[in-house]
PDB file of C-alpha atoms and ligand atoms in Angstrom:
ATOM      1  CA  MET A 167      -5.719  -0.166  22.366  1.00 92.00           C
ATOM      2  CA  SER A 168      -5.762  -0.260  18.608  1.00 97.00           C
ATOM      3  CA  LEU A 169      -3.644  -1.501  15.771  1.00 98.00           C
ATOM      4  CA  PHE A 170      -2.598   0.268  12.693  1.00 98.00           C
ATOM      5  CA  ILE A 171      -1.150  -2.659  10.176  1.00 98.00           C
ATOM      6  CA  THR A 172      -0.003  -1.124   6.519  1.00 98.00           C
ATOM      7  CA  PHE A 173       1.091  -3.007   3.407  1.00 98.00           C
ATOM      8  CA  GLU A 174       3.794  -1.707   1.141  1.00 98.00           C
ATOM      9  CA  GLY A 175       6.293  -2.624  -1.668  1.00 97.00           C
ATOM     10  CA  PRO A 176       6.772  -2.191  -5.167  1.00 96.00           C
ATOM     11  CA  GLU A 177       3.930  -2.949  -7.907  1.00 94.00           C
ATOM     12  CA  GLY A 178       2.285  -6.149  -7.991  1.00 95.00           C
ATOM     13  CA  SER A 179       4.217  -7.735  -4.796  1.00 97.00           C
ATOM     14  CA  GLY A 180       1.039  -8.727  -3.489  1.00 97.00           C
ATOM     15  CA  LYS A 181      -0.434  -6.185  -0.907  1.00 98.00           C
ATOM     16  CA  SER A 182      -3.880  -5.745  -2.086  1.00 97.00           C
ATOM     17  CA  THR A 183      -4.283  -9.856  -2.078  1.00 97.00           C
ATOM     18  CA  GLN A 184      -2.540  -9.811   2.075  1.00 98.00           C
ATOM     19  CA  ALA A 185      -4.323  -6.800   3.150  1.00 98.00           C
ATOM     20  CA  ARG A 186      -7.548  -8.411   1.625  1.00 98.00           C
ATOM     21  CA  ARG A 187      -6.657 -11.737   3.501  1.00 98.00           C
ATOM     22  CA  LEU A 188      -5.702 -10.301   6.735  1.00 98.00           C
ATOM     23  CA  TYR A 189      -8.827  -8.231   6.962  1.00 98.00           C
ATOM     24  CA  GLU A 190     -11.284 -11.500   6.394  1.00 98.00           C
ATOM     25  CA  ARG A 191      -9.135 -13.438   8.742  1.00 98.00           C
ATOM     26  CA  LEU A 192      -9.450 -10.988  11.327  1.00 98.00           C
ATOM     27  CA  ALA A 193     -13.417 -10.205  10.755  1.00 98.00           C
ATOM     28  CA  ALA A 194     -13.893 -14.026  10.624  1.00 97.00           C
ATOM     29  CA  ALA A 195     -12.895 -13.905  13.988  1.00 96.00           C
ATOM     30  CA  SER A 196     -14.496 -11.530  15.597  1.00 96.00           C
ATOM     31  CA  TYR A 197     -12.381  -8.613  15.738  1.00 97.00           C
ATOM     32  CA  PRO A 198     -13.170  -4.826  14.569  1.00 98.00           C
ATOM     33  CA  VAL A 199     -11.360  -4.191  11.682  1.00 98.00           C
ATOM     34  CA  ILE A 200     -11.612  -2.376   8.379  1.00 98.00           C
ATOM     35  CA  VAL A 201      -9.472  -2.564   5.389  1.00 98.00           C
ATOM     36  CA  THR A 202      -8.667   0.395   3.343  1.00 98.00           C
ATOM     37  CA  ARG A 203      -6.117   1.376   0.531  1.00 98.00           C
ATOM     38  CA  GLU A 204      -3.821   4.407  -0.409  1.00 98.00           C
ATOM     39  CA  PRO A 205      -4.851   6.800  -2.348  1.00 97.00           C
ATOM     40  CA  GLY A 206      -8.302   6.580  -1.517  1.00 97.00           C
ATOM     41  CA  GLY A 207     -10.351   5.206   1.528  1.00 98.00           C
ATOM     42  CA  THR A 208     -13.054   8.184   1.408  1.00 98.00           C
ATOM     43  CA  PRO A 209     -15.237   9.535  -1.007  1.00 98.00           C
ATOM     44  CA  ILE A 210     -13.117  12.627  -1.297  1.00 98.00           C
ATOM     45  CA  SER A 211      -9.981  10.606  -1.297  1.00 98.00           C
ATOM     46  CA  ASP A 212     -11.337   8.440  -4.414  1.00 98.00           C
ATOM     47  CA  LEU A 213     -11.519  11.294  -6.290  1.00 98.00           C
ATOM     48  CA  ILE A 214      -8.216  12.730  -5.884  1.00 98.00           C
ATOM     49  CA  ARG A 215      -6.973   8.879  -6.498  1.00 97.00           C
ATOM     50  CA  ARG A 216      -8.835   9.513 -10.133  1.00 96.00           C
ATOM     51  CA  ILE A 217      -6.953  12.641 -10.781  1.00 97.00           C
ATOM     52  CA  VAL A 218      -3.241  11.649  -9.490  1.00 95.00           C
ATOM     53  CA  LEU A 219      -3.482   7.937 -11.102  1.00 93.00           C
ATOM     54  CA  ASP A 220      -5.075   8.789 -14.207  1.00 93.00           C
ATOM     55  CA  LEU A 221      -2.792   7.958 -17.326  1.00 90.00           C
ATOM     56  CA  GLN A 222      -3.952  10.941 -18.933  1.00 93.00           C
ATOM     57  CA  HIS A 223      -2.726  13.261 -16.813  1.00 93.00           C
ATOM     58  CA  SER A 224       1.084  13.143 -18.129  1.00 92.00           C
ATOM     59  CA  GLU A 225       1.629  16.993 -17.471  1.00 94.00           C
ATOM     60  CA  MET A 226       1.193  16.632 -14.015  1.00 95.00           C
ATOM     61  CA  VAL A 227       4.309  18.065 -12.409  1.00 94.00           C
ATOM     62  CA  SER A 228       6.031  16.450  -9.040  1.00 92.00           C
ATOM     63  CA  THR A 229       4.900  19.005  -6.834  1.00 95.00           C
ATOM     64  CA  THR A 230       1.145  18.408  -7.616  1.00 96.00           C
ATOM     65  CA  GLU A 231       1.395  14.833  -7.230  1.00 95.00           C
ATOM     66  CA  THR A 232       2.968  15.256  -4.026  1.00 97.00           C
ATOM     67  CA  LEU A 233       0.121  17.827  -2.422  1.00 98.00           C
ATOM     68  CA  LEU A 234      -2.564  15.229  -3.988  1.00 98.00           C
ATOM     69  CA  PHE A 235      -1.330  12.352  -2.280  1.00 98.00           C
ATOM     70  CA  SER A 236      -0.846  14.432   1.178  1.00 98.00           C
ATOM     71  CA  ALA A 237      -4.503  15.734   0.386  1.00 98.00           C
ATOM     72  CA  ALA A 238      -5.900  12.529  -0.175  1.00 98.00           C
ATOM     73  CA  ARG A 239      -4.018  10.768   2.980  1.00 98.00           C
ATOM     74  CA  ALA A 240      -5.031  13.882   5.022  1.00 98.00           C
ATOM     75  CA  GLN A 241      -8.809  13.385   4.445  1.00 98.00           C
ATOM     76  CA  HIS A 242      -8.264   9.731   4.933  1.00 98.00           C
ATOM     77  CA  VAL A 243      -6.582   9.573   7.930  1.00 98.00           C
ATOM     78  CA  ALA A 244      -9.198  12.101   9.503  1.00 98.00           C
ATOM     79  CA  GLU A 245     -12.535  10.792   8.514  1.00 98.00           C
ATOM     80  CA  ARG A 246     -11.753   7.255   8.088  1.00 98.00           C
ATOM     81  CA  ILE A 247      -8.422   5.966  10.091  1.00 98.00           C
ATOM     82  CA  GLN A 248      -7.851   7.912  13.361  1.00 98.00           C
ATOM     83  CA  PRO A 249     -11.856   7.386  13.971  1.00 98.00           C
ATOM     84  CA  TYR A 250     -11.638   3.625  13.914  1.00 98.00           C
ATOM     85  CA  LEU A 251      -8.474   3.546  15.926  1.00 98.00           C
ATOM     86  CA  ALA A 252      -9.821   5.574  18.571  1.00 97.00           C
ATOM     87  CA  LEU A 253     -12.695   3.007  19.198  1.00 96.00           C
ATOM     88  CA  GLY A 254      -9.768   0.744  19.946  1.00 96.00           C
ATOM     89  CA  GLY A 255     -10.321  -1.115  16.373  1.00 98.00           C
ATOM     90  CA  ILE A 256      -7.886  -2.554  13.483  1.00 98.00           C
ATOM     91  CA  VAL A 257      -7.120  -0.692  10.637  1.00 98.00           C
ATOM     92  CA  VAL A 258      -5.317  -2.379   7.147  1.00 98.00           C
ATOM     93  CA  CYS A 259      -4.464  -0.472   5.157  1.00 98.00           C
ATOM     94  CA  ASP A 260      -2.841  -0.862   1.602  1.00 98.00           C
ATOM     95  CA  ARG A 261      -0.273   1.561   0.841  1.00 98.00           C
ATOM     96  CA  PHE A 262       0.348   4.128   3.337  1.00 98.00           C
ATOM     97  CA  ALA A 263       2.624   7.366   3.783  1.00 98.00           C
ATOM     98  CA  ASP A 264       6.127   5.250   3.199  1.00 98.00           C
ATOM     99  CA  SER A 265       4.847   4.861  -0.372  1.00 97.00           C
ATOM    100  CA  MET A 266       5.130   8.579  -1.010  1.00 97.00           C
ATOM    101  CA  LEU A 267       8.895   8.530   0.824  1.00 98.00           C
ATOM    102  CA  ALA A 268       9.840   5.677  -1.856  1.00 97.00           C
ATOM    103  CA  TYR A 269       7.963   6.863  -4.819  1.00 96.00           C
ATOM    104  CA  GLN A 270       8.195  10.314  -4.718  1.00 96.00           C
ATOM    105  CA  GLY A 271      11.521  10.560  -2.704  1.00 97.00           C
ATOM    106  CA  PHE A 272      13.781   7.712  -3.839  1.00 97.00           C
ATOM    107  CA  GLY A 273      11.724   7.245  -6.941  1.00 96.00           C
ATOM    108  CA  SER A 274      11.397  11.155  -8.575  1.00 94.00           C
ATOM    109  CA  GLY A 275      14.105  12.736  -6.153  1.00 96.00           C
ATOM    110  CA  GLN A 276      11.865  14.722  -4.293  1.00 96.00           C
ATOM    111  CA  ASP A 277      13.595  15.957  -1.107  1.00 97.00           C
ATOM    112  CA  LEU A 278      12.833  13.362   1.802  1.00 97.00           C
ATOM    113  CA  ASP A 279      12.761  15.690   4.696  1.00 98.00           C
ATOM    114  CA  GLU A 280      10.087  17.995   2.967  1.00 98.00           C
ATOM    115  CA  LEU A 281       7.882  14.942   2.287  1.00 98.00           C
ATOM    116  CA  ARG A 282       8.518  13.791   6.073  1.00 98.00           C
ATOM    117  CA  THR A 283       7.162  17.448   6.930  1.00 98.00           C
ATOM    118  CA  LEU A 284       4.504  17.086   4.673  1.00 98.00           C
ATOM    119  CA  THR A 285       3.420  13.423   5.558  1.00 98.00           C
ATOM    120  CA  ARG A 286       3.566  14.977   9.183  1.00 98.00           C
ATOM    121  CA  ILE A 287       0.789  17.671   8.479  1.00 98.00           C
ATOM    122  CA  ALA A 288      -1.396  15.157   5.993  1.00 98.00           C
ATOM    123  CA  THR A 289      -1.268  12.388   9.004  1.00 98.00           C
ATOM    124  CA  GLY A 290      -1.342  14.477  12.177  1.00 98.00           C
ATOM    125  CA  GLY A 291       1.519  12.453  13.457  1.00 97.00           C
ATOM    126  CA  LEU A 292       0.130   9.096  13.202  1.00 98.00           C
ATOM    127  CA  ARG A 293       2.354   6.188  12.078  1.00 98.00           C
ATOM    128  CA  PRO A 294       1.321   2.305  11.602  1.00 98.00           C
ATOM    129  CA  ASP A 295       2.212   0.157  14.482  1.00 98.00           C
ATOM    130  CA  ILE A 296       3.478  -2.710  11.890  1.00 98.00           C
ATOM    131  CA  THR A 297       4.411  -2.469   8.116  1.00 98.00           C
ATOM    132  CA  PHE A 298       4.558  -5.800   6.168  1.00 98.00           C
ATOM    133  CA  TYR A 299       7.266  -5.050   3.245  1.00 98.00           C
ATOM    134  CA  LEU A 300       6.366  -7.683   0.409  1.00 98.00           C
ATOM    135  CA  ASP A 301       9.763  -7.397  -1.511  1.00 98.00           C
ATOM    136  CA  LEU A 302       9.857  -8.263  -5.490  1.00 97.00           C
ATOM    137  CA  PRO A 303      11.947  -7.262  -7.856  1.00 97.00           C
ATOM    138  CA  ALA A 304      10.446  -4.522 -10.147  1.00 95.00           C
ATOM    139  CA  GLN A 305      10.041  -6.194 -13.406  1.00 95.00           C
ATOM    140  CA  GLU A 306       8.516  -9.300 -11.615  1.00 96.00           C
ATOM    141  CA  GLY A 307       6.211  -7.103 -10.161  1.00 94.00           C
ATOM    142  CA  LEU A 308       5.107  -5.377 -12.954  1.00 92.00           C
ATOM    143  CA  ASP A 309       5.027  -8.911 -14.928  1.00 93.00           C
ATOM    144  CA  ARG A 310       2.777  -9.777 -12.616  1.00 93.00           C
ATOM    145  CA  LYS A 311       0.374  -6.701 -12.943  1.00 89.00           C
ATOM    146  CA  ARG A 312       0.287  -6.866 -16.793  1.00 87.00           C
ATOM    147  CA  LYS A 313      -0.691 -10.336 -16.801  1.00 88.00           C
ATOM    148  CA  ALA A 314      -3.523  -9.976 -14.193  1.00 85.00           C
ATOM    149  CA  ALA A 315      -4.423  -6.757 -16.691  1.00 80.00           C
ATOM    150  CA  GLN A 316      -4.512  -8.883 -19.765  1.00 77.00           C
ATOM    151  CA  ARG A 317      -7.977  -9.887 -21.014  1.00 49.00           C
ATOM    152  CA  PRO A 318      -7.767 -12.903 -23.640  1.00 54.00           C
ATOM    153  CA  SER A 319      -9.129 -11.055 -26.361  1.00 42.00           C
ATOM    154  CA  ASN A 320      -6.187  -8.859 -27.119  1.00 46.00           C
ATOM    155  CA  ALA A 321      -3.373 -10.362 -24.912  1.00 42.00           C
ATOM    156  CA  SER A 322      -0.245 -10.637 -26.302  1.00 45.00           C
ATOM    157  CA  PRO A 323       2.830 -11.789 -24.481  1.00 45.00           C
ATOM    158  CA  LEU A 324       4.671  -9.665 -26.787  1.00 44.00           C
ATOM    159  CA  SER A 325       2.846  -6.592 -26.254  1.00 44.00           C
ATOM    160  CA  PRO A 326       5.263  -3.958 -24.687  1.00 40.00           C
ATOM    161  CA  ARG A 327       1.966  -2.197 -22.986  1.00 41.00           C
ATOM    162  CA  PRO A 328      -0.864  -3.860 -21.130  1.00 37.00           C
ATOM    163  CA  PRO A 329      -4.320  -3.490 -22.506  1.00 35.00           C
ATOM    164  CA  GLU A 330      -6.602  -0.531 -21.603  1.00 32.00           C
ATOM    165  CA  ALA A 331      -8.574  -2.376 -19.497  1.00 32.00           C
ATOM    166  CA  GLY A 332      -8.507  -5.143 -17.233  1.00 38.00           C
ATOM    167  CA  PRO A 333      -9.411  -6.421 -13.853  1.00 52.00           C
ATOM    168  CA  GLN A 334      -6.026  -4.959 -12.665  1.00 68.00           C
ATOM    169  CA  GLU A 335      -5.639  -1.180 -12.689  1.00 77.00           C
ATOM    170  CA  TRP A 336      -2.737   0.234 -14.965  1.00 84.00           C
ATOM    171  CA  ASN A 337      -2.007   3.370 -13.668  1.00 86.00           C
ATOM    172  CA  ARG A 338      -0.129   6.670 -14.485  1.00 82.00           C
ATOM    173  CA  LEU A 339       3.059   5.805 -11.908  1.00 82.00           C
ATOM    174  CA  ASP A 340       2.803   1.852 -13.139  1.00 80.00           C
ATOM    175  CA  ALA A 341       3.470   3.289 -16.660  1.00 78.00           C
ATOM    176  CA  ARG A 342       6.912   4.994 -15.378  1.00 82.00           C
ATOM    177  CA  ASP A 343      10.224   3.312 -16.737  1.00 87.00           C
ATOM    178  CA  LEU A 344      12.119   0.191 -14.862  1.00 92.00           C
ATOM    179  CA  ALA A 345      14.682   2.266 -13.262  1.00 93.00           C
ATOM    180  CA  TYR A 346      12.078   4.638 -11.614  1.00 94.00           C
ATOM    181  CA  HIS A 347      10.509   1.276  -9.992  1.00 95.00           C
ATOM    182  CA  GLU A 348      13.783  -0.195  -9.155  1.00 96.00           C
ATOM    183  CA  ARG A 349      14.757   3.236  -7.813  1.00 96.00           C
ATOM    184  CA  VAL A 350      11.420   2.958  -5.385  1.00 97.00           C
ATOM    185  CA  ARG A 351      12.063  -0.538  -4.673  1.00 97.00           C
ATOM    186  CA  SER A 352      15.739   0.208  -3.282  1.00 97.00           C
ATOM    187  CA  GLY A 353      14.151   3.347  -1.492  1.00 98.00           C
ATOM    188  CA  PHE A 354      11.831   1.030   0.538  1.00 98.00           C
ATOM    189  CA  LEU A 355      15.075  -1.162   1.742  1.00 98.00           C
ATOM    190  CA  GLU A 356      16.116   2.040   2.690  1.00 98.00           C
ATOM    191  CA  LEU A 357      13.493   2.791   4.859  1.00 98.00           C
ATOM    192  CA  VAL A 358      13.343  -0.301   6.548  1.00 98.00           C
ATOM    193  CA  LYS A 359      16.979   0.231   7.774  1.00 98.00           C
ATOM    194  CA  LEU A 360      15.791   3.291   9.079  1.00 97.00           C
ATOM    195  CA  GLU A 361      13.710   2.059  11.472  1.00 97.00           C
ATOM    196  CA  PRO A 362      13.801  -2.028  11.216  1.00 97.00           C
ATOM    197  CA  GLU A 363      11.536  -2.364  14.487  1.00 97.00           C
ATOM    198  CA  ARG A 364       8.271  -1.426  12.643  1.00 98.00           C
ATOM    199  CA  TRP A 365       8.891  -3.304   9.517  1.00 98.00           C
ATOM    200  CA  GLN A 366       8.635  -6.462   8.754  1.00 98.00           C
ATOM    201  CA  VAL A 367      10.058  -8.025   5.690  1.00 98.00           C
ATOM    202  CA  LEU A 368       8.550 -10.836   3.374  1.00 98.00           C
ATOM    203  CA  ASP A 369       9.857 -12.453   0.513  1.00 98.00           C
ATOM    204  CA  ALA A 370       7.195 -11.700  -2.208  1.00 98.00           C
ATOM    205  CA  HIS A 371       8.245 -14.888  -4.269  1.00 98.00           C
ATOM    206  CA  LEU A 372       6.728 -17.067  -1.888  1.00 98.00           C
ATOM    207  CA  SER A 373       3.152 -18.711  -2.031  1.00 98.00           C
ATOM    208  CA  MET A 374      -0.241 -16.747  -1.348  1.00 98.00           C
ATOM    209  CA  ASP A 375      -0.925 -19.003   1.588  1.00 98.00           C
ATOM    210  CA  GLU A 376       2.850 -19.126   2.764  1.00 98.00           C
ATOM    211  CA  LEU A 377       2.725 -14.994   3.419  1.00 98.00           C
ATOM    212  CA  SER A 378      -0.541 -15.402   4.472  1.00 98.00           C
ATOM    213  CA  ALA A 379       0.486 -17.661   7.445  1.00 98.00           C
ATOM    214  CA  ARG A 380       3.709 -15.624   8.198  1.00 98.00           C
ATOM    215  CA  ILE A 381       1.909 -12.677   8.679  1.00 98.00           C
ATOM    216  CA  TRP A 382      -0.699 -14.152  10.866  1.00 98.00           C
ATOM    217  CA  HIS A 383       2.499 -15.393  13.029  1.00 98.00           C
ATOM    218  CA  VAL A 384       3.391 -11.792  13.453  1.00 98.00           C
ATOM    219  CA  ILE A 385      -0.332 -10.432  13.640  1.00 98.00           C
ATOM    220  CA  GLU A 386      -1.593 -12.976  16.300  1.00 97.00           C
ATOM    221  CA  PRO A 387       0.356 -12.183  19.513  1.00 96.00           C
ATOM    222  CA  ARG A 388      -0.588  -8.541  18.944  1.00 96.00           C
ATOM    223  CA  LEU A 389      -4.416  -9.186  19.051  1.00 97.00           C
ATOM    224  CA  SER A 390      -4.105  -9.567  22.665  1.00 93.00           C
ATOM    225  CA  GLY A 391      -4.752  -5.799  23.748  1.00 90.00           C
ATOM    226  CA  ILE A 392      -8.236  -5.853  21.008  1.00 94.00           C
ATOM    227  CA  ARG A 393     -11.274  -6.648  21.920  1.00 90.00           C
ATOM    228  CA  PRO A 394     -13.453  -8.997  20.295  1.00 89.00           C
ATOM    229  CA  LEU A 395     -16.863  -7.205  18.686  1.00 86.00           C
ATOM    230  CA  GLU A 396     -18.903  -8.949  21.167  1.00 75.00           C
ATOM    231  CA  ASP A 397     -17.198  -7.190  24.331  1.00 62.00           C
ATOM    232  CA  HIS A 398     -17.950  -3.775  22.770  1.00 55.00           C
ATOM    233  CA  THR A 399     -21.419  -4.012  22.771  1.00 53.00           C
ATOM    234  CA  ALA A 400     -21.468  -5.689  26.217  1.00 48.00           C
TER     235      ALA A 400
HETATM  236  N1  LIG B 124       2.448 -14.496  -3.727  1.00 59.29           N
HETATM  237  C1  LIG B 124       2.246 -14.725  -4.914  1.00 59.29           C
HETATM  238  N2  LIG B 124       2.424 -15.165  -5.898  1.00 59.29           N
HETATM  239  C2  LIG B 124       2.131 -15.405  -7.088  1.00 59.29           C
HETATM  240  N3  LIG B 124       1.360 -14.062  -7.723  1.00 59.29           N
HETATM  241  C3  LIG B 124       0.671 -13.444  -6.729  1.00 59.29           C
HETATM  242  C4  LIG B 124       0.985 -13.465  -5.096  1.00 59.29           C
HETATM  243  N4  LIG B 124       0.224 -12.768  -4.504  1.00 59.29           N
HETATM  244  C5  LIG B 124      -0.297 -11.977  -5.562  1.00 59.29           C
HETATM  245  N5  LIG B 124      -0.210 -12.543  -6.809  1.00 59.29           N
HETATM  246  C6  LIG B 124      -0.911 -12.329  -8.166  1.00 59.29           C
HETATM  247  O1  LIG B 124       0.179 -10.738  -8.461  1.00 59.29           O
HETATM  248  C7  LIG B 124      -0.846 -10.087  -8.729  1.00 59.29           C
HETATM  249  C8  LIG B 124      -0.563  -8.743  -8.125  1.00 59.29           C
HETATM  250  O2  LIG B 124      -1.410  -8.936  -6.946  1.00 59.29           O
HETATM  251  P1  LIG B 124      -1.630  -7.398  -5.901  1.00 59.29           P
HETATM  252  O3  LIG B 124      -3.226  -6.629  -7.042  1.00 59.29           O
HETATM  253  O4  LIG B 124      -2.327  -8.507  -4.607  1.00 59.29           O
HETATM  254  O5  LIG B 124      -0.334  -6.991  -5.770  1.00 59.29           O
HETATM  255  P2  LIG B 124      -0.542  -5.459  -5.205  1.00 59.29           P
HETATM  256  O6  LIG B 124       1.168  -5.520  -4.761  1.00 59.29           O
HETATM  257  O7  LIG B 124      -1.645  -4.691  -4.825  1.00 59.29           O
HETATM  258  O8  LIG B 124      -0.084  -4.731  -6.858  1.00 59.29           O
HETATM  259  P3  LIG B 124      -0.484  -3.513  -6.921  1.00 59.29           P
HETATM  260  O9  LIG B 124       0.970  -2.506  -6.869  1.00 59.29           O
HETATM  261  O10 LIG B 124      -0.852  -3.033  -8.031  1.00 59.29           O
HETATM  262  O11 LIG B 124      -1.612  -2.432  -6.119  1.00 59.29           O
HETATM  263  C9  LIG B 124      -2.433 -10.381  -9.057  1.00 59.29           C
HETATM  264  O12 LIG B 124      -2.831 -11.048  -9.864  1.00 59.29           O
HETATM  265  C10 LIG B 124      -2.311 -11.891  -7.873  1.00 59.29           C
HETATM  266  O13 LIG B 124      -3.084 -12.621  -8.021  1.00 59.29           O
HETATM  267 MG1  LIG B 125      -3.080  -3.257  -4.848  1.00 59.29          MG
END
């Protein structure tokens, strides 16, 4: 048995924070686990990430964007995710195919059925076992990201744009307007309604510790089929 866990949600909702914490807790308990992210997760997919998220690529048309996300995903699934699951491991992934439906579908208005077909091609039909959705109003998530990206040297609370460099990436999709990000958020909520058994909805206003505790509460009972690492070498 294996476990494929994904984290979804609007910008700055705490996905990377919680994916990392879950990974650390599982690794500390000797479960076979990797943490990865989309777009990215392999050298080829990371190169595609740089192209698709580059702020300077303002001329990128939506079809290109969608095909690049799909290409990155295809490589990620085939090279990294699927082989690890086949060994009986746990894969924790920061964003996955639902993000494409939310952003390129609900956000940009691309046809959802076409996006689902592309997703099937890219993933070979692989779907997450559990998806955590961290829900936060778009403006609050963008504010969190801006704050994290601001360096003390050039930070200004009145600045309409975040500084160019910072520990937090500010990318081509982040830079879209608030209405776009609100459509993405309501798109995620639509996806939850369509498949409520797969999704776990969490209020991202909760503290990091409270969120981690709730996530663990969902994951712990699902671990009985996963063999800890020492068993694998026995
Ligand atoms: N529960 C929380 N409460 C308050 N702030 C938080 C919480 N979780 C994360 N943050 C802060 O919000 C910012 C964004 O967190 P994080 O990078 O984990 O979000 P993300 O969803 O991965 O963002 P992105 O969409 O950019 O990938 C960080 O500065 C982080 O420290
Ligand atoms: Mg993140």
